PDB file of C-alpha atoms in Angstrom:
ATOM      1  CA  UNK A   1      35.701 -79.573 -43.779  1.00 68.00           C
ATOM      2  CA  UNK A   2      32.514 -78.655 -41.884  1.00 81.00           C
ATOM      3  CA  UNK A   3      34.576 -76.672 -39.377  1.00 84.00           C
ATOM      4  CA  UNK A   4      36.047 -74.433 -42.067  1.00 90.00           C
ATOM      5  CA  UNK A   5      32.747 -73.962 -43.859  1.00 93.00           C
ATOM      6  CA  UNK A   6      30.786 -72.898 -40.794  1.00 94.00           C
ATOM      7  CA  UNK A   7      33.477 -70.686 -39.307  1.00 93.00           C
ATOM      8  CA  UNK A   8      34.171 -69.010 -42.655  1.00 94.00           C
ATOM      9  CA  UNK A   9      30.472 -68.267 -43.126  1.00 95.00           C
ATOM     10  CA  UNK A  10      30.092 -67.014 -39.573  1.00 95.00           C
ATOM     11  CA  UNK A  11      33.112 -64.720 -39.904  1.00 96.00           C
ATOM     12  CA  UNK A  12      31.606 -63.297 -43.082  1.00 95.00           C
ATOM     13  CA  UNK A  13      28.457 -62.237 -41.249  1.00 96.00           C
ATOM     14  CA  UNK A  14      29.533 -61.752 -37.634  1.00 96.00           C
ATOM     15  CA  UNK A  15      33.275 -61.057 -37.770  1.00 94.00           C
ATOM     16  CA  UNK A  16      36.247 -62.807 -36.161  1.00 93.00           C
ATOM     17  CA  UNK A  17      35.002 -62.181 -32.610  1.00 92.00           C
ATOM     18  CA  UNK A  18      31.194 -62.237 -32.681  1.00 94.00           C
ATOM     19  CA  UNK A  19      29.200 -60.870 -29.772  1.00 95.00           C
ATOM     20  CA  UNK A  20      28.213 -63.568 -27.320  1.00 96.00           C
ATOM     21  CA  UNK A  21      25.026 -61.592 -26.601  1.00 97.00           C
ATOM     22  CA  UNK A  22      23.275 -59.541 -29.246  1.00 97.00           C
ATOM     23  CA  UNK A  23      19.779 -58.178 -29.777  1.00 97.00           C
ATOM     24  CA  UNK A  24      17.838 -57.697 -32.993  1.00 96.00           C
ATOM     25  CA  UNK A  25      14.526 -56.062 -32.203  1.00 95.00           C
ATOM     26  CA  UNK A  26      12.612 -58.437 -29.953  1.00 96.00           C
ATOM     27  CA  UNK A  27      15.084 -61.314 -30.426  1.00 97.00           C
ATOM     28  CA  UNK A  28      18.181 -61.984 -28.319  1.00 98.00           C
ATOM     29  CA  UNK A  29      21.035 -64.201 -29.550  1.00 98.00           C
ATOM     30  CA  UNK A  30      23.228 -65.969 -27.001  1.00 98.00           C
ATOM     31  CA  UNK A  31      26.335 -67.600 -28.471  1.00 97.00           C
ATOM     32  CA  UNK A  32      28.182 -70.532 -26.904  1.00 97.00           C
ATOM     33  CA  UNK A  33      31.167 -71.939 -28.826  1.00 95.00           C
ATOM     34  CA  UNK A  34      32.084 -74.119 -25.849  1.00 95.00           C
ATOM     35  CA  UNK A  35      30.863 -74.719 -22.324  1.00 94.00           C
ATOM     36  CA  UNK A  36      33.175 -73.438 -19.598  1.00 94.00           C
ATOM     37  CA  UNK A  37      32.846 -73.143 -15.835  1.00 90.00           C
ATOM     38  CA  UNK A  38      35.318 -71.362 -13.556  1.00 88.00           C
ATOM     39  CA  UNK A  39      35.199 -73.280 -10.302  1.00 82.00           C
ATOM     40  CA  UNK A  40      34.925 -70.859  -7.400  1.00 82.00           C
ATOM     41  CA  UNK A  41      34.127 -67.834  -9.564  1.00 86.00           C
ATOM     42  CA  UNK A  42      32.431 -65.057  -7.537  1.00 91.00           C
ATOM     43  CA  UNK A  43      29.083 -65.186  -9.357  1.00 92.00           C
ATOM     44  CA  UNK A  44      27.074 -63.661  -6.514  1.00 93.00           C
ATOM     45  CA  UNK A  45      29.396 -60.647  -6.414  1.00 93.00           C
ATOM     46  CA  UNK A  46      27.624 -59.436  -9.544  1.00 91.00           C
ATOM     47  CA  UNK A  47      24.768 -58.258  -7.314  1.00 88.00           C
ATOM     48  CA  UNK A  48      27.276 -56.111  -5.409  1.00 88.00           C
ATOM     49  CA  UNK A  49      28.671 -54.411  -8.476  1.00 87.00           C
ATOM     50  CA  UNK A  50      31.087 -57.152  -9.508  1.00 88.00           C
ATOM     51  CA  UNK A  51      31.730 -58.114 -13.118  1.00 91.00           C
ATOM     52  CA  UNK A  52      30.192 -61.104 -14.829  1.00 93.00           C
ATOM     53  CA  UNK A  53      32.709 -63.997 -14.852  1.00 91.00           C
ATOM     54  CA  UNK A  54      34.099 -64.857 -18.270  1.00 92.00           C
ATOM     55  CA  UNK A  55      32.567 -68.300 -18.663  1.00 94.00           C
ATOM     56  CA  UNK A  56      29.328 -69.950 -19.734  1.00 96.00           C
ATOM     57  CA  UNK A  57      27.587 -69.343 -16.422  1.00 95.00           C
ATOM     58  CA  UNK A  58      28.646 -65.696 -16.411  1.00 95.00           C
ATOM     59  CA  UNK A  59      27.223 -65.279 -19.914  1.00 97.00           C
ATOM     60  CA  UNK A  60      23.899 -66.796 -18.855  1.00 97.00           C
ATOM     61  CA  UNK A  61      23.732 -64.484 -15.830  1.00 96.00           C
ATOM     62  CA  UNK A  62      24.382 -61.499 -18.105  1.00 96.00           C
ATOM     63  CA  UNK A  63      21.889 -62.636 -20.753  1.00 97.00           C
ATOM     64  CA  UNK A  64      19.205 -63.244 -18.131  1.00 97.00           C
ATOM     65  CA  UNK A  65      19.754 -59.778 -16.646  1.00 96.00           C
ATOM     66  CA  UNK A  66      19.508 -58.180 -20.098  1.00 97.00           C
ATOM     67  CA  UNK A  67      16.452 -60.143 -21.204  1.00 97.00           C
ATOM     68  CA  UNK A  68      14.575 -59.247 -18.002  1.00 96.00           C
ATOM     69  CA  UNK A  69      15.785 -55.697 -17.570  1.00 95.00           C
ATOM     70  CA  UNK A  70      13.160 -53.003 -17.115  1.00 95.00           C
ATOM     71  CA  UNK A  71      11.231 -52.314 -20.342  1.00 95.00           C
ATOM     72  CA  UNK A  72      13.048 -55.109 -22.154  1.00 96.00           C
ATOM     73  CA  UNK A  73      11.623 -55.743 -25.654  1.00 97.00           C
ATOM     74  CA  UNK A  74      12.873 -59.341 -25.802  1.00 97.00           C
ATOM     75  CA  UNK A  75      10.294 -61.981 -26.662  1.00 97.00           C
ATOM     76  CA  UNK A  76      12.469 -64.530 -28.487  1.00 97.00           C
ATOM     77  CA  UNK A  77      15.764 -66.100 -27.404  1.00 98.00           C
ATOM     78  CA  UNK A  78      18.079 -67.928 -29.815  1.00 98.00           C
ATOM     79  CA  UNK A  79      20.764 -70.109 -28.230  1.00 98.00           C
ATOM     80  CA  UNK A  80      23.484 -70.511 -30.858  1.00 98.00           C
ATOM     81  CA  UNK A  81      25.302 -73.845 -30.508  1.00 97.00           C
ATOM     82  CA  UNK A  82      26.165 -74.139 -34.197  1.00 96.00           C
ATOM     83  CA  UNK A  83      29.918 -74.088 -33.508  1.00 95.00           C
ATOM     84  CA  UNK A  84      29.840 -75.641 -30.030  1.00 94.00           C
ATOM     85  CA  UNK A  85      32.266 -78.550 -29.707  1.00 91.00           C
ATOM     86  CA  UNK A  86      31.379 -79.357 -26.097  1.00 88.00           C
ATOM     87  CA  UNK A  87      33.277 -78.649 -22.888  1.00 89.00           C
ATOM     88  CA  UNK A  88      32.308 -78.729 -19.207  1.00 88.00           C
ATOM     89  CA  UNK A  89      29.133 -80.728 -18.686  1.00 87.00           C
ATOM     90  CA  UNK A  90      28.234 -78.687 -15.576  1.00 90.00           C
ATOM     91  CA  UNK A  91      28.111 -75.548 -17.704  1.00 93.00           C
ATOM     92  CA  UNK A  92      26.000 -77.259 -20.359  1.00 92.00           C
ATOM     93  CA  UNK A  93      23.553 -78.391 -17.687  1.00 92.00           C
ATOM     94  CA  UNK A  94      23.342 -74.804 -16.403  1.00 94.00           C
ATOM     95  CA  UNK A  95      22.189 -73.751 -19.876  1.00 96.00           C
ATOM     96  CA  UNK A  96      19.588 -76.529 -19.793  1.00 94.00           C
ATOM     97  CA  UNK A  97      18.312 -75.425 -16.381  1.00 95.00           C
ATOM     98  CA  UNK A  98      18.011 -71.830 -17.608  1.00 96.00           C
ATOM     99  CA  UNK A  99      15.662 -72.967 -20.355  1.00 96.00           C
ATOM    100  CA  UNK A 100      13.945 -76.004 -18.849  1.00 93.00           C
ATOM    101  CA  UNK A 101      13.817 -75.125 -15.150  1.00 91.00           C
ATOM    102  CA  UNK A 102      14.648 -78.640 -14.003  1.00 88.00           C
ATOM    103  CA  UNK A 103      17.514 -79.962 -16.117  1.00 87.00           C
ATOM    104  CA  UNK A 104      17.687 -83.769 -16.275  1.00 83.00           C
ATOM    105  CA  UNK A 105      21.164 -85.266 -16.622  1.00 82.00           C
ATOM    106  CA  UNK A 106      20.972 -88.958 -17.455  1.00 79.00           C
ATOM    107  CA  UNK A 107      24.006 -91.227 -17.628  1.00 78.00           C
ATOM    108  CA  UNK A 108      24.506 -94.896 -18.475  1.00 76.00           C
ATOM    109  CA  UNK A 109      27.696 -96.670 -17.452  1.00 78.00           C
ATOM    110  CA  UNK A 110      28.564 -98.767 -20.484  1.00 75.00           C
ATOM    111  CA  UNK A 111      30.821-101.019 -18.398  1.00 78.00           C
ATOM    112  CA  UNK A 112      28.334-101.963 -15.675  1.00 84.00           C
ATOM    113  CA  UNK A 113      24.997-101.148 -17.317  1.00 78.00           C
ATOM    114  CA  UNK A 114      24.033 -98.901 -14.395  1.00 80.00           C
ATOM    115  CA  UNK A 115      21.767 -95.880 -15.004  1.00 80.00           C
ATOM    116  CA  UNK A 116      21.364 -92.654 -13.100  1.00 81.00           C
ATOM    117  CA  UNK A 117      19.356 -89.465 -13.440  1.00 83.00           C
ATOM    118  CA  UNK A 118      19.909 -86.202 -11.572  1.00 84.00           C
ATOM    119  CA  UNK A 119      17.818 -83.035 -11.811  1.00 87.00           C
ATOM    120  CA  UNK A 120      19.614 -79.683 -11.620  1.00 91.00           C
ATOM    121  CA  UNK A 121      18.368 -76.130 -11.141  1.00 93.00           C
ATOM    122  CA  UNK A 122      20.312 -72.907 -11.549  1.00 93.00           C
ATOM    123  CA  UNK A 123      19.956 -69.567  -9.769  1.00 94.00           C
ATOM    124  CA  UNK A 124      20.254 -67.334 -12.815  1.00 94.00           C
ATOM    125  CA  UNK A 125      18.813 -64.176 -11.227  1.00 94.00           C
ATOM    126  CA  UNK A 126      21.151 -64.528  -8.209  1.00 94.00           C
ATOM    127  CA  UNK A 127      18.459 -64.152  -5.549  1.00 93.00           C
ATOM    128  CA  UNK A 128      19.556 -67.412  -3.856  1.00 93.00           C
ATOM    129  CA  UNK A 129      16.197 -69.001  -4.579  1.00 94.00           C
ATOM    130  CA  UNK A 130      15.342 -71.634  -7.154  1.00 93.00           C
ATOM    131  CA  UNK A 131      12.061 -70.874  -8.886  1.00 92.00           C
ATOM    132  CA  UNK A 132      10.465 -69.825 -12.166  1.00 92.00           C
ATOM    133  CA  UNK A 133      12.217 -66.443 -11.996  1.00 94.00           C
ATOM    134  CA  UNK A 134      15.420 -68.252 -12.994  1.00 95.00           C
ATOM    135  CA  UNK A 135      13.951 -69.487 -16.279  1.00 95.00           C
ATOM    136  CA  UNK A 136      13.128 -68.058 -19.693  1.00 95.00           C
ATOM    137  CA  UNK A 137      10.010 -70.182 -20.145  1.00 90.00           C
ATOM    138  CA  UNK A 138       7.874 -67.126 -20.889  1.00 94.00           C
ATOM    139  CA  UNK A 139       9.929 -66.487 -24.039  1.00 96.00           C
ATOM    140  CA  UNK A 140       9.943 -68.227 -27.407  1.00 96.00           C
ATOM    141  CA  UNK A 141      13.118 -70.309 -27.329  1.00 97.00           C
ATOM    142  CA  UNK A 142      15.097 -71.446 -30.362  1.00 98.00           C
ATOM    143  CA  UNK A 143      18.384 -73.346 -30.590  1.00 98.00           C
ATOM    144  CA  UNK A 144      20.723 -73.216 -33.573  1.00 98.00           C
ATOM    145  CA  UNK A 145      22.594 -76.493 -34.233  1.00 97.00           C
ATOM    146  CA  UNK A 146      24.922 -77.909 -36.884  1.00 96.00           C
ATOM    147  CA  UNK A 147      27.248 -80.892 -37.463  1.00 95.00           C
ATOM    148  CA  UNK A 148      29.782 -79.007 -35.296  1.00 95.00           C
ATOM    149  CA  UNK A 149      27.466 -79.298 -32.255  1.00 95.00           C
ATOM    150  CA  UNK A 150      29.292 -82.150 -30.552  1.00 91.00           C
ATOM    151  CA  UNK A 151      29.486 -83.851 -27.137  1.00 88.00           C
ATOM    152  CA  UNK A 152      27.904 -81.451 -24.599  1.00 87.00           C
ATOM    153  CA  UNK A 153      27.049 -79.275 -27.587  1.00 91.00           C
ATOM    154  CA  UNK A 154      24.942 -82.257 -28.634  1.00 91.00           C
ATOM    155  CA  UNK A 155      23.614 -83.078 -25.160  1.00 89.00           C
ATOM    156  CA  UNK A 156      21.966 -79.688 -24.659  1.00 93.00           C
ATOM    157  CA  UNK A 157      19.893 -79.674 -27.878  1.00 93.00           C
ATOM    158  CA  UNK A 158      18.973 -83.338 -27.222  1.00 91.00           C
ATOM    159  CA  UNK A 159      17.449 -82.282 -23.892  1.00 90.00           C
ATOM    160  CA  UNK A 160      15.755 -79.338 -25.605  1.00 93.00           C
ATOM    161  CA  UNK A 161      14.295 -81.621 -28.281  1.00 90.00           C
ATOM    162  CA  UNK A 162      12.948 -84.035 -25.693  1.00 87.00           C
ATOM    163  CA  UNK A 163      11.357 -81.199 -23.688  1.00 88.00           C
ATOM    164  CA  UNK A 164       9.322 -79.915 -26.650  1.00 89.00           C
ATOM    165  CA  UNK A 165       9.830 -76.422 -25.238  1.00 93.00           C
ATOM    166  CA  UNK A 166      12.501 -75.387 -27.748  1.00 96.00           C
ATOM    167  CA  UNK A 167      12.455 -75.164 -31.550  1.00 97.00           C
ATOM    168  CA  UNK A 168      15.690 -76.495 -33.061  1.00 97.00           C
ATOM    169  CA  UNK A 169      16.944 -74.712 -36.172  1.00 97.00           C
ATOM    170  CA  UNK A 170      19.773 -75.735 -38.484  1.00 96.00           C
ATOM    171  CA  UNK A 171      21.112 -79.177 -39.342  1.00 96.00           C
ATOM    172  CA  UNK A 172      21.543 -82.472 -37.496  1.00 95.00           C
ATOM    173  CA  UNK A 173      24.040 -82.123 -34.648  1.00 93.00           C
ATOM    174  CA  UNK A 174      27.351 -83.970 -34.658  1.00 88.00           C
ATOM    175  CA  UNK A 175      26.524 -86.526 -31.960  1.00 82.00           C
ATOM    176  CA  UNK A 176      28.964 -87.684 -29.317  1.00 74.00           C
ATOM    177  CA  UNK A 177      27.688 -88.933 -25.987  1.00 66.00           C
ATOM    178  CA  UNK A 178      30.518 -90.329 -23.867  1.00 64.00           C
ATOM    179  CA  UNK A 179      32.241 -88.140 -21.304  1.00 65.00           C
ATOM    180  CA  UNK A 180      35.993 -87.634 -21.572  1.00 63.00           C
ATOM    181  CA  UNK A 181      38.197 -89.779 -19.340  1.00 64.00           C
ATOM    182  CA  UNK A 182      41.753 -88.519 -18.665  1.00 70.00           C
ATOM    183  CA  UNK A 183      44.376 -91.256 -18.371  1.00 73.00           C
ATOM    184  CA  UNK A 184      48.132 -91.597 -18.137  1.00 83.00           C
ATOM    185  CA  UNK A 185      50.761 -94.189 -18.893  1.00 81.00           C
ATOM    186  CA  UNK A 186      53.087 -95.556 -16.221  1.00 81.00           C
ATOM    187  CA  UNK A 187      55.691 -93.077 -17.524  1.00 79.00           C
ATOM    188  CA  UNK A 188      53.425 -90.092 -16.916  1.00 79.00           C
ATOM    189  CA  UNK A 189      52.259 -89.387 -20.470  1.00 82.00           C
ATOM    190  CA  UNK A 190      48.752 -87.901 -20.314  1.00 82.00           C
ATOM    191  CA  UNK A 191      46.007 -88.618 -22.831  1.00 66.00           C
ATOM    192  CA  UNK A 192      42.226 -88.676 -23.059  1.00 68.00           C
ATOM    193  CA  UNK A 193      39.759 -91.260 -24.323  1.00 62.00           C
ATOM    194  CA  UNK A 194      35.991 -91.632 -24.393  1.00 64.00           C
ATOM    195  CA  UNK A 195      34.953 -92.786 -20.936  1.00 64.00           C
ATOM    196  CA  UNK A 196      32.308 -95.352 -19.970  1.00 66.00           C
ATOM    197  CA  UNK A 197      29.762 -92.712 -18.867  1.00 70.00           C
ATOM    198  CA  UNK A 198      27.358 -92.214 -21.755  1.00 70.00           C
ATOM    199  CA  UNK A 199      25.160 -89.123 -21.649  1.00 71.00           C
ATOM    200  CA  UNK A 200      21.538 -89.977 -22.433  1.00 69.00           C
ATOM    201  CA  UNK A 201      18.009 -88.743 -21.989  1.00 68.00           C
ATOM    202  CA  UNK A 202      15.130 -90.418 -20.199  1.00 67.00           C
ATOM    203  CA  UNK A 203      11.715 -90.792 -21.798  1.00 69.00           C
ATOM    204  CA  UNK A 204       8.768 -93.075 -21.059  1.00 67.00           C
ATOM    205  CA  UNK A 205      10.769 -95.211 -18.656  1.00 66.00           C
ATOM    206  CA  UNK A 206      13.700 -95.774 -21.005  1.00 67.00           C
ATOM    207  CA  UNK A 207      17.171 -94.298 -21.530  1.00 67.00           C
ATOM    208  CA  UNK A 208      18.153 -93.204 -25.032  1.00 70.00           C
ATOM    209  CA  UNK A 209      21.716 -92.381 -26.013  1.00 74.00           C
ATOM    210  CA  UNK A 210      22.387 -89.343 -28.182  1.00 76.00           C
ATOM    211  CA  UNK A 211      25.294 -90.682 -30.244  1.00 77.00           C
ATOM    212  CA  UNK A 212      23.536 -90.224 -33.567  1.00 82.00           C
ATOM    213  CA  UNK A 213      22.933 -86.514 -33.073  1.00 87.00           C
ATOM    214  CA  UNK A 214      19.719 -84.520 -32.930  1.00 90.00           C
ATOM    215  CA  UNK A 215      17.602 -83.603 -35.915  1.00 94.00           C
ATOM    216  CA  UNK A 216      16.388 -79.995 -36.153  1.00 96.00           C
ATOM    217  CA  UNK A 217      12.712 -79.133 -36.164  1.00 96.00           C
ATOM    218  CA  UNK A 218      13.356 -76.704 -39.018  1.00 96.00           C
ATOM    219  CA  UNK A 219      16.136 -77.419 -41.516  1.00 97.00           C
ATOM    220  CA  UNK A 220      18.217 -74.469 -42.746  1.00 95.00           C
ATOM    221  CA  UNK A 221      19.414 -75.266 -46.260  1.00 91.00           C
ATOM    222  CA  UNK A 222      21.851 -72.360 -46.698  1.00 93.00           C
ATOM    223  CA  UNK A 223      24.765 -71.604 -44.390  1.00 94.00           C
ATOM    224  CA  UNK A 224      24.040 -67.900 -44.663  1.00 94.00           C
ATOM    225  CA  UNK A 225      20.714 -68.594 -42.913  1.00 95.00           C
ATOM    226  CA  UNK A 226      22.648 -69.474 -39.736  1.00 96.00           C
ATOM    227  CA  UNK A 227      24.446 -66.147 -39.385  1.00 96.00           C
ATOM    228  CA  UNK A 228      22.522 -63.530 -41.343  1.00 96.00           C
ATOM    229  CA  UNK A 229      20.798 -62.560 -38.127  1.00 96.00           C
ATOM    230  CA  UNK A 230      18.619 -59.848 -39.585  1.00 95.00           C
ATOM    231  CA  UNK A 231      16.969 -62.279 -41.992  1.00 95.00           C
ATOM    232  CA  UNK A 232      16.960 -65.095 -39.428  1.00 96.00           C
ATOM    233  CA  UNK A 233      15.155 -62.776 -37.024  1.00 96.00           C
ATOM    234  CA  UNK A 234      12.536 -61.992 -39.672  1.00 95.00           C
ATOM    235  CA  UNK A 235      12.100 -65.718 -40.277  1.00 94.00           C
ATOM    236  CA  UNK A 236      11.666 -66.385 -36.543  1.00 95.00           C
ATOM    237  CA  UNK A 237       9.144 -63.570 -36.242  1.00 93.00           C
ATOM    238  CA  UNK A 238       7.170 -65.253 -39.029  1.00 91.00           C
ATOM    239  CA  UNK A 239       7.017 -68.461 -36.985  1.00 87.00           C
ATOM    240  CA  UNK A 240       5.538 -66.876 -33.866  1.00 81.00           C
TER     241      UNK A 240
END
């Protein structure tokens, strides 16, 4: 039900194939419906005239280049995860590193009780260095979430919420915290279940799971508010 409502409303405002990067005045919108990563993609070839790979990381590289191009007007960045059902956790973490600089990925093994935390950084300006030039921390960052924001689409806004660097707009995300575990029967039939690795976030010496979803900082009561980008941009400008 939620799926149809959100996609129908988005199609009304943005069409069947909305732009994954779009600018309205001083605000840039970056749309991720899922997180994808093409292993071995030639990302660094972009600096030599290559094309941006068609995945989440390629979109971030493109968005970063546009936002920081010469004479760029962009002051606000909206990361749209309102229809993001998850995907490759590595790609989701790359989005986190773009915004947060150091992206914490915390996991609890529900079978053994073991915890782990790893910090990631991404080279989004492709200079083969990891520093503040790879981040968008000098911009006003917003993230659009909905009940369709699930799994890794829930992990990313949870990290944003915990960082207090990002303003979440929309409605409470759909939750989901366990990574997918592929399995097969003895006869070779493949299937997937929720695995024992539960994505979490670390705060004040404790791990917190994100199963219940993430509440927005600002609740959007009408679905049109998610995708009427001209009015949403005016609203955002009023918050700055």
